[in-house]
Structure formats: structure tokens, C-alpha cells
Short mmCIF file of C-alpha atoms (C1' of nucleotides) in Angstrom, two decimals:
data_model
loop_
_atom_site.label_atom_id
_atom_site.label_comp_id
_atom_site.label_asym_id
_atom_site.label_seq_id
_atom_site.Cartn_x
_atom_site.Cartn_y
_atom_site.Cartn_z
CA MET A 1392 75.61 35.56 22.18
CA ASN A 1393 79.22 34.58 22.41
CA ASP A 1394 80.06 37.23 24.96
CA ILE A 1395 76.84 37.15 26.94
CA LEU A 1396 78.78 35.64 29.82
CA GLY A 1397 81.42 38.34 29.59
CA ASN A 1398 83.97 35.89 28.19
CA GLN A 1399 84.28 34.06 31.47
CA ASN A 1400 85.57 31.02 29.67
CA PRO A 1401 89.33 31.27 30.01
CA LEU A 1402 89.85 30.48 26.35
CA GLU A 1403 87.57 33.24 25.16
CA ARG A 1404 89.61 35.92 26.86
CA HIS A 1405 92.21 35.53 24.16
CA LEU A 1406 92.01 37.32 20.85
CA GLY A 1407 93.88 34.35 19.42
CA TYR A 1408 90.91 32.18 20.34
CA TRP A 1409 88.53 34.31 18.29
CA MET A 1410 90.99 34.49 15.44
CA ARG A 1411 91.19 30.73 15.36
CA LEU A 1412 87.46 30.26 15.68
CA VAL A 1413 86.70 32.50 12.74
CA SER A 1414 89.70 31.50 10.65
CA ASN A 1415 88.91 27.80 10.97
CA GLU A 1416 85.36 28.36 9.81
CA VAL A 1417 86.40 30.19 6.64
CA SER A 1418 89.28 27.85 5.89
CA ASN A 1419 87.40 24.64 6.55
CA ALA A 1420 84.54 25.77 4.34
CA PHE A 1421 87.02 26.55 1.58
CA ALA A 1422 88.81 23.22 2.03
CA ARG A 1423 85.48 21.41 1.73
CA ALA A 1424 84.58 23.33 -1.41
CA LEU A 1425 87.95 22.51 -2.96
CA ALA A 1426 87.59 18.88 -1.91
CA ASP A 1427 84.53 18.64 -4.17
CA ARG A 1428 87.02 19.17 -6.99
CA GLN A 1429 89.50 16.72 -5.46
CA ILE A 1430 91.94 19.53 -4.73
CA SER A 1431 93.64 20.14 -1.39
CA VAL A 1432 94.43 23.60 -0.06
CA ALA A 1433 98.16 22.90 -0.43
CA GLU A 1434 97.56 21.97 -4.07
CA TRP A 1435 95.54 25.15 -4.62
CA VAL A 1436 98.35 27.23 -3.20
CA ALA A 1437 100.93 25.44 -5.35
CA LEU A 1438 98.82 25.94 -8.48
CA ASN A 1439 98.59 29.64 -7.73
CA HIS A 1440 102.31 29.85 -7.14
CA ILE A 1441 103.04 28.27 -10.50
CA ALA A 1442 100.40 30.38 -12.25
CA SER A 1443 101.66 33.66 -10.91
CA ARG A 1444 105.31 33.46 -11.89
CA ALA A 1445 107.19 32.54 -15.01
CA HIS A 1446 109.61 29.97 -13.62
CA SER A 1447 108.25 28.38 -10.50
CA THR A 1448 110.33 25.64 -8.93
CA SER A 1449 109.79 23.06 -6.25
CA SER A 1450 112.25 24.74 -3.89
CA ALA A 1451 110.66 28.14 -4.38
CA ILE A 1452 107.28 26.72 -3.42
CA ALA A 1453 108.76 25.02 -0.38
CA THR A 1454 110.28 28.28 0.80
CA SER A 1455 107.15 30.23 0.05
CA ILE A 1456 104.75 28.01 1.94
CA GLY A 1457 107.14 26.90 4.66
CA MET A 1458 107.10 23.21 3.91
CA THR A 1459 109.96 20.78 3.30
CA ARG A 1460 111.08 19.99 -0.22
CA GLY A 1461 109.98 16.40 0.36
CA ALA A 1462 106.45 17.44 1.17
CA VAL A 1463 106.27 19.73 -1.84
CA SER A 1464 107.57 16.94 -4.02
CA LYS A 1465 104.56 14.85 -3.00
CA ILE A 1466 102.14 17.68 -3.67
CA LEU A 1467 103.61 18.08 -7.14
CA ASP A 1468 103.33 14.31 -7.67
CA LYS A 1469 99.62 14.58 -7.00
CA LEU A 1470 99.17 17.58 -9.27
CA GLU A 1471 101.11 15.84 -12.01
CA SER A 1472 99.07 12.65 -11.63
CA LYS A 1473 95.94 14.75 -12.01
CA GLY A 1474 97.34 16.19 -15.20
CA LEU A 1475 97.53 19.72 -13.84
CA VAL A 1476 101.26 20.35 -13.61
CA SER A 1477 104.23 19.40 -15.73
CA ARG A 1478 107.83 19.34 -14.64
CA VAL A 1479 110.48 20.11 -17.23
CA ALA A 1480 114.21 20.04 -16.56
CA SER A 1481 115.65 23.52 -16.78
CA ALA A 1482 118.05 24.20 -19.64
CA ASP A 1483 120.31 26.32 -17.39
CA ASP A 1484 120.68 23.85 -14.58
CA ASN A 1485 119.78 20.22 -14.91
CA ARG A 1486 119.05 19.87 -11.22
CA VAL A 1487 116.21 22.35 -11.47
CA GLN A 1488 112.76 21.56 -12.76
CA THR A 1489 110.67 24.35 -14.15
CA LEU A 1490 107.03 23.90 -13.29
CA SER A 1491 104.18 24.83 -15.54
CA LEU A 1492 100.42 24.46 -15.65
CA THR A 1493 98.84 22.19 -18.21
CA ARG A 1494 95.99 23.32 -20.42
CA ASP A 1495 93.59 21.53 -18.06
CA ALA A 1496 94.98 23.48 -15.12
CA ARG A 1497 94.63 26.77 -16.93
CA ARG A 1498 91.01 25.88 -17.55
CA LEU A 1499 90.48 24.74 -13.97
CA LEU A 1500 92.16 27.59 -12.13
CA PRO A 1501 89.53 30.26 -12.84
CA LYS A 1502 86.89 27.91 -11.47
CA LEU A 1503 88.89 27.37 -8.31
CA THR A 1504 89.38 31.11 -8.02
CA ALA A 1505 85.64 31.58 -8.33
CA ILE A 1506 85.16 29.06 -5.51
CA ALA A 1507 87.65 30.97 -3.36
CA ASP A 1508 85.98 34.29 -4.15
CA ALA A 1509 82.54 32.91 -3.37
CA ASN A 1510 83.74 31.41 -0.10
CA ASP A 1511 85.34 34.64 1.02
CA ASP A 1512 82.36 36.67 -0.09
CA HIS A 1513 79.88 34.40 1.64
CA PHE A 1514 81.74 34.65 4.87
CA PHE A 1515 82.66 38.32 4.98
CA SER A 1516 79.73 39.92 3.20
CA VAL A 1517 77.84 39.84 6.50
CA LEU A 1518 80.08 42.77 7.45
CA ASP A 1519 79.60 46.13 5.77
CA GLU A 1520 82.40 47.57 3.70
CA SER A 1521 83.87 49.75 6.40
CA ASP A 1522 84.02 46.81 8.79
CA ARG A 1523 85.70 44.69 6.14
CA ASN A 1524 88.25 47.39 5.47
CA ALA A 1525 88.91 47.79 9.16
CA LEU A 1526 89.40 44.05 9.57
CA ARG A 1527 91.73 43.86 6.60
CA ALA A 1528 93.77 46.78 7.92
CA LEU A 1529 94.10 45.21 11.36
CA LEU A 1530 95.14 41.84 9.98
CA GLN A 1531 97.68 43.36 7.62
CA LYS A 1532 99.02 45.48 10.44
CA LEU A 1533 99.57 42.36 12.55
CA ALA A 1534 101.15 40.54 9.62
CA ASP A 1535 103.48 43.47 9.01
CA LEU A 1536 104.43 44.05 12.62
CA HIS A 1537 105.23 40.37 13.12
CA GLN A 1538 106.77 39.99 9.68
CA ILE A 1539 104.76 36.92 8.86
CA ARG A 1540 105.88 35.44 5.59
CA ASP A 1541 104.79 31.88 4.94
CA ILE A 1542 101.66 31.43 2.93
CA PRO A 1543 99.26 29.60 5.23
CA ILE A 1544 98.30 26.07 4.24
CA GLU A 1545 96.81 24.30 7.23
CA MET B 176 105.27 45.32 3.08
CA ASN B 177 102.62 42.74 2.54
CA ASP B 178 100.44 45.02 0.43
CA ILE B 179 103.15 46.90 -1.37
CA LEU B 180 102.06 45.25 -4.60
CA GLY B 181 98.46 46.22 -4.01
CA ASN B 182 97.53 42.65 -3.20
CA GLN B 183 98.03 41.53 -6.74
CA ASN B 184 98.57 38.00 -5.55
CA PRO B 185 95.20 36.32 -6.06
CA LEU B 186 95.35 34.76 -2.60
CA GLU B 187 95.89 38.07 -0.85
CA ARG B 188 92.69 39.54 -2.18
CA HIS B 189 90.80 37.38 0.30
CA LEU B 190 90.19 38.41 3.86
CA GLY B 191 90.23 34.69 4.67
CA TYR B 192 93.85 34.60 3.55
CA TRP B 193 94.85 37.27 6.04
CA MET B 194 92.81 35.64 8.76
CA ARG B 195 94.63 32.38 8.17
CA LEU B 196 98.03 34.00 7.95
CA VAL B 197 97.65 35.77 11.27
CA SER B 198 95.74 33.00 13.01
CA ASN B 199 98.33 30.37 12.10
CA GLU B 200 101.09 32.52 13.50
CA VAL B 201 99.43 32.93 16.89
CA SER B 202 98.24 29.35 17.08
CA ASN B 203 101.48 27.77 15.97
CA ALA B 204 103.42 29.84 18.47
CA PHE B 205 101.06 28.71 21.20
CA ALA B 206 101.25 25.08 20.12
CA ARG B 207 105.04 25.26 20.24
CA ALA B 208 104.97 26.80 23.71
CA LEU B 209 102.61 24.08 24.94
CA ALA B 210 104.76 21.42 23.30
CA ASP B 211 107.62 22.44 25.60
CA ARG B 212 105.37 21.10 28.37
CA GLN B 213 104.47 18.00 26.32
CA ILE B 214 100.89 19.20 25.98
CA SER B 215 98.93 19.40 22.72
CA VAL B 216 96.38 22.09 22.00
CA ALA B 217 93.60 19.51 22.07
CA GLU B 218 94.78 18.42 25.51
CA TRP B 219 94.87 22.02 26.69
CA VAL B 220 91.29 22.54 25.53
CA ALA B 221 90.16 19.32 27.21
CA LEU B 222 91.85 20.29 30.46
CA ASN B 223 90.06 23.64 30.39
CA HIS B 224 86.76 21.96 29.67
CA ILE B 225 87.15 19.69 32.66
CA ALA B 226 88.38 22.51 34.89
CA SER B 227 85.52 24.82 34.07
CA ARG B 228 82.57 22.57 34.82
CA ALA B 229 81.61 20.27 37.65
CA HIS B 230 80.81 17.11 35.71
CA SER B 231 82.65 17.06 32.44
CA THR B 232 82.25 13.94 30.33
CA SER B 233 83.94 12.55 27.26
CA SER B 234 80.83 13.05 25.12
CA ALA B 235 80.42 16.63 26.25
CA ILE B 236 83.98 17.39 25.23
CA ALA B 237 83.46 15.72 21.88
CA THR B 238 80.38 17.85 21.21
CA SER B 239 82.07 21.00 22.43
CA ILE B 240 85.16 20.74 20.29
CA GLY B 241 83.57 19.02 17.29
CA MET B 242 85.59 15.84 17.43
CA THR B 243 84.49 12.22 17.44
CA ARG B 244 84.14 10.34 20.72
CA GLY B 245 86.92 8.05 19.58
CA ALA B 246 89.32 10.92 19.12
CA VAL B 247 88.43 12.39 22.50
CA SER B 248 88.91 9.00 24.11
CA LYS B 249 92.50 9.00 22.88
CA ILE B 250 93.11 12.52 24.13
CA LEU B 251 91.84 11.47 27.55
CA ASP B 252 94.07 8.38 27.42
CA LYS B 253 97.05 10.65 26.99
CA LEU B 254 95.99 13.01 29.75
CA GLU B 255 95.40 10.06 32.05
CA SER B 256 98.78 8.54 31.22
CA LYS B 257 100.36 11.87 32.09
CA GLY B 258 98.59 11.77 35.43
CA LEU B 259 96.50 14.86 34.70
CA VAL B 260 92.98 13.48 34.42
CA SER B 261 91.08 10.75 36.19
CA ARG B 262 87.98 9.00 34.93
CA VAL B 263 85.48 7.80 37.50
CA ALA B 264 82.32 5.89 36.68
CA SER B 265 79.28 7.98 37.47
CA ALA B 266 77.05 6.80 40.31
CA ASP B 267 73.90 7.71 38.37
CA ASP B 268 74.74 5.93 35.15
CA ASN B 269 77.48 3.37 34.87
CA ARG B 270 78.03 4.10 31.21
CA VAL B 271 79.12 7.62 32.02
CA GLN B 272 82.54 8.59 33.27
CA THR B 273 82.93 11.77 35.21
CA LEU B 274 86.20 13.46 34.45
CA SER B 275 88.27 15.34 36.96
CA LEU B 276 91.66 16.97 37.19
CA THR B 277 94.34 15.46 39.36
CA ARG B 278 96.27 17.49 41.86
CA ASP B 279 99.12 17.69 39.33
CA ALA B 280 96.77 19.10 36.73
CA ARG B 281 95.44 21.72 39.11
CA ARG B 282 99.01 22.76 39.72
CA LEU B 283 99.88 22.72 36.03
CA LEU B 284 96.84 24.52 34.64
CA PRO B 285 97.72 28.00 35.93
CA LYS B 286 101.12 27.66 34.29
CA LEU B 287 99.54 26.71 31.00
CA THR B 288 97.15 29.62 31.34
CA ALA B 289 100.09 31.93 31.89
CA ILE B 290 101.67 30.56 28.71
CA ALA B 291 98.45 31.22 26.81
CA ASP B 292 98.16 34.71 28.23
CA ALA B 293 101.76 35.52 27.39
CA ASN B 294 101.37 34.21 23.86
CA ASP B 295 98.25 36.24 23.24
CA ASP B 296 99.79 39.30 24.81
CA HIS B 297 102.99 39.03 22.85
CA PHE B 298 101.11 38.80 19.62
CA PHE B 299 98.39 41.40 20.11
CA SER B 300 100.14 43.96 22.28
CA VAL B 301 101.61 45.45 19.13
CA LEU B 302 98.13 46.90 18.58
CA ASP B 303 96.85 49.66 20.83
CA GLU B 304 93.83 49.02 22.99
CA SER B 305 91.30 50.54 20.64
CA ASP B 306 92.59 48.42 17.76
CA ARG B 307 92.41 45.32 19.92
CA ASN B 308 88.86 46.12 20.93
CA ALA B 309 87.92 46.74 17.33
CA LEU B 310 89.45 43.44 16.26
CA ARG B 311 87.68 41.55 19.02
CA ALA B 312 84.38 43.14 18.12
CA LEU B 313 84.75 42.26 14.46
CA LEU B 314 85.71 38.67 15.18
CA GLN B 315 82.87 38.19 17.64
CA LYS B 316 80.47 39.73 15.16
CA LEU B 317 81.54 37.20 12.53
CA ALA B 318 81.28 34.36 15.02
CA ASP B 319 77.80 35.49 16.00
CA LEU B 320 76.51 36.07 12.51
CA HIS B 321 77.75 32.68 11.34
CA GLN B 322 76.80 30.96 14.58
CA ILE B 323 80.16 29.33 14.97
CA ARG B 324 80.16 26.95 17.88
CA ASP B 325 82.97 24.45 17.97
CA ILE B 326 85.96 25.36 20.03
CA PRO B 327 88.86 25.48 17.57
CA ILE B 328 91.57 22.87 18.01
CA GLU B 329 93.58 22.64 14.84
"C1'" DT C 1256 131.20 20.59 -1.28
"C1'" DA C 1257 126.62 22.56 -2.00
"C1'" DT C 1258 122.12 22.28 -4.09
"C1'" DT C 1259 117.77 20.28 -6.43
"C1'" DG C 1260 114.64 17.13 -6.09
"C1'" DT C 1261 113.06 12.21 -4.70
"C1'" DT C 1262 112.20 8.58 -1.66
"C1'" DA C 1263 111.86 5.56 2.53
"C1'" DT C 1264 110.35 5.87 6.91
"C1'" DA C 1265 107.91 7.25 10.76
"C1'" DC C 1266 104.84 10.02 13.39
"C1'" DT C 1267 100.71 12.72 14.64
"C1'" DC C 1268 96.13 13.49 14.23
"C1'" DT C 1269 91.64 12.25 13.22
"C1'" DA C 1270 87.64 9.72 11.16
"C1'" DT C 1271 84.93 5.44 10.52
"C1'" DA C 1272 82.86 1.84 12.25
"C1'" DA C 1273 82.56 -2.19 14.94
"C1'" DC C 1274 82.52 -3.40 19.69
"C1'" DT C 1275 81.30 -3.79 25.00
"C1'" DA C 1276 78.63 -2.41 28.68
"C1'" DT C 1277 75.14 -0.39 30.37
"C1'" DA C 1278 70.38 1.83 30.21
"C1'" DT D 526 66.88 -0.14 21.00
"C1'" DA D 527 69.71 3.74 22.33
"C1'" DT D 528 73.72 5.68 24.55
"C1'" DA D 529 78.68 6.15 26.68
"C1'" DG D 530 82.88 5.04 25.85
"C1'" DT D 531 86.75 2.06 23.66
"C1'" DT D 532 89.36 0.12 20.11
"C1'" DA D 533 90.99 -1.52 15.49
"C1'" DT D 534 91.86 0.22 11.26
"C1'" DA D 535 92.86 3.37 7.80
"C1'" DG D 536 94.01 7.66 5.64
"C1'" DA D 537 95.86 12.35 5.19
"C1'" DG D 538 99.51 15.23 5.90
"C1'" DT D 539 104.03 16.34 7.05
"C1'" DA D 540 108.85 15.93 8.92
"C1'" DT D 541 113.46 13.71 8.95
"C1'" DA D 542 117.09 12.03 6.79
"C1'" DA D 543 119.43 9.44 3.39
"C1'" DC D 544 119.98 9.43 -1.49
"C1'" DA D 545 121.15 10.43 -6.71
"C1'" DA D 546 122.21 13.69 -10.00
"C1'" DT D 547 124.20 17.87 -11.02
"C1'" DA D 548 126.73 22.10 -10.17
#
DNA sequence: TATTGTTATACTCTATAACTATA
DNA sequence: TATAGTTATAGAGTATAACAATA
């Protein structure tokens, strides 16, 4: 249906338009699902960052997701106030705070991962496996060729 | 490089992650290019809406891009203050305002279109034509199957 | 001097909902 | 009553830049 007019609409000529259209749908659905648990996408990304490495720090997260240290500080404030993250001054360097997940967060994270899996599955299972593989290959190729690094938040 | 670890990162397992990563890169680059002309993406979409139909109205734009009438009203305020859009009360129904582009806007729009074309080209020309066609087909298939309608702004 | 992290401030974007005026 | 559009208000999210503590 979308191309029944031959993409006459000037916007629809662009691949970037279709990328955005589809990407927004998946991401917004995920953001809504997370919001039911009072978690923002930025918080979800931060939790994953902390979970997946031994000594996560505020600066490392900022670099990784391409946000300022100030913004990350606020995200960590929220996670701490929800009892999900604790900040402990590093023994090596007193300026540095080592971040870790609380017991509650370790219990919560698998549920959030299940939500993410379900969201992705719901959206992409309408394609067969070869289409999904083709899409993944094309997206990774673009990411590689343009050397995209920041983990997407928005 | 991105999959050298076999996508061990829990986020990277999701196709939605790669969609977002790539989509943000294209969209942010476009937003920055528009910003050089003091135009937001929402304004660009509104300008195109008005340009591509005879009697565009505020409500129609709101429906089309999935924003509230209040938000669209502000976007039109900005476009009007920039001398790009004029609002004229409809003869048929005095509640309705017919929107039209000013002479300045008609001069500007082709330049903005060129910026959009260049941005899309820069990003996707790293793929060969068959890859681009495949990507377009996959994205349109997803948009069709999920009946996505709103023109993406964010 | 440089770096880690926090904070004060401001800005952009958008929603909600009350409002005016027409119909 | 319903609709088109505006406006007042509020909230989320993020950047900038100054700051304190530490290296």
C-alpha cells in the first residue's frame, strides 16, 4: 500500500524515511513497554552497560551512549532512587565511582530483557528468517561502513 | 567490527537495535544539516505537507504526523514567523485555515530537498543498487505488515 | 593542570486540557 | 454539541558550563 503511488511523496523517495518510519515504530513500542515498568530507554541501556562489565563507570556510559556526563549523572540518580544501582567510590581513584546493580536490579533485568525480546520478536517475526538475516546484514553493513559507534537512546 | 564478538551484547541481538543505530545516524545528520538553515525536521515535514496538497490544514498535518493540534500550531507559528507559511481563513468554513507557502518558502524548499537528497545519498550510496533495493523492499514490507502510518518526525 | 562526577540553568519539544470562535 | 485552532501549563530529556574533589 505504501508504494501504490510509486513513492511520489518527496519524503518517501528516501531510504532514510523508511528507516525512520520502521525504527520509530519498534522503538516507541519498546519505550511504551518499558514505561509500564517505570523505566526509560536510557535507563535500560545504562542497566545493561553496568550488567555487562565488571567495573562500569559514569564516564564510560557517557562515552558509550554519546551523552554528556551531566545527563548520565541524572540517569544514575534515577536508577539509584529506584534502588537499582549503587555507586561506590573506587579504591584506586577516589574520583571514580564503580557502578553495580542491586539485587532488585539483577532480578528485574531478565524481565526487561524478556520485554525487549518480545518486542523485537513481535515486530520482526512477520518476516521469514532469510529476510531477517538479510535485513540484519544490511544494517550491520551500514553501521560498519559508516563506523557508527554510539548506542542509540532516542 | 560491530559483530566481531558475535553480538554477545544483549542489545545487539535485536534487529530493532540495529534499526535504531542506523536510523539515528541518518536522521541526526539530516537534522543537523537542516539546522544550518534554522529549520527543524518537524518544520520540514510540515512544509512538504503544505507543498504537496492544494488545501493543507493544521488538523490534517496533525493527523498525518501523529502530533497534537497544539504542537502543530506552534510549528506553524514558527514557520509563519520565518515568513515561510501563511494562514488564510477558509471561505467555506471560518474555523478552518488554509495553509500555503510563501514565495520565500517556494524558493527555499528545493534547497531543502537537495539537502535531504544529498543526506540520503551520502548515507546509502555505500550500498550497491541491489542492496538498496533489498533494504527498501524489506522496510516497506515491515511498514505494510504493521500498517505504520504516521510520518516520522523524531 | 587534567579528570570524575555533580549541579544550576536553560532550552527544545511535546502533551494535556482549557479556551475562543465558529458550525 | 462538535470541530478548528490557540494558548497556558507542565513535564521529559538533554546540553552547557561552572563547580568540588581528587589525581
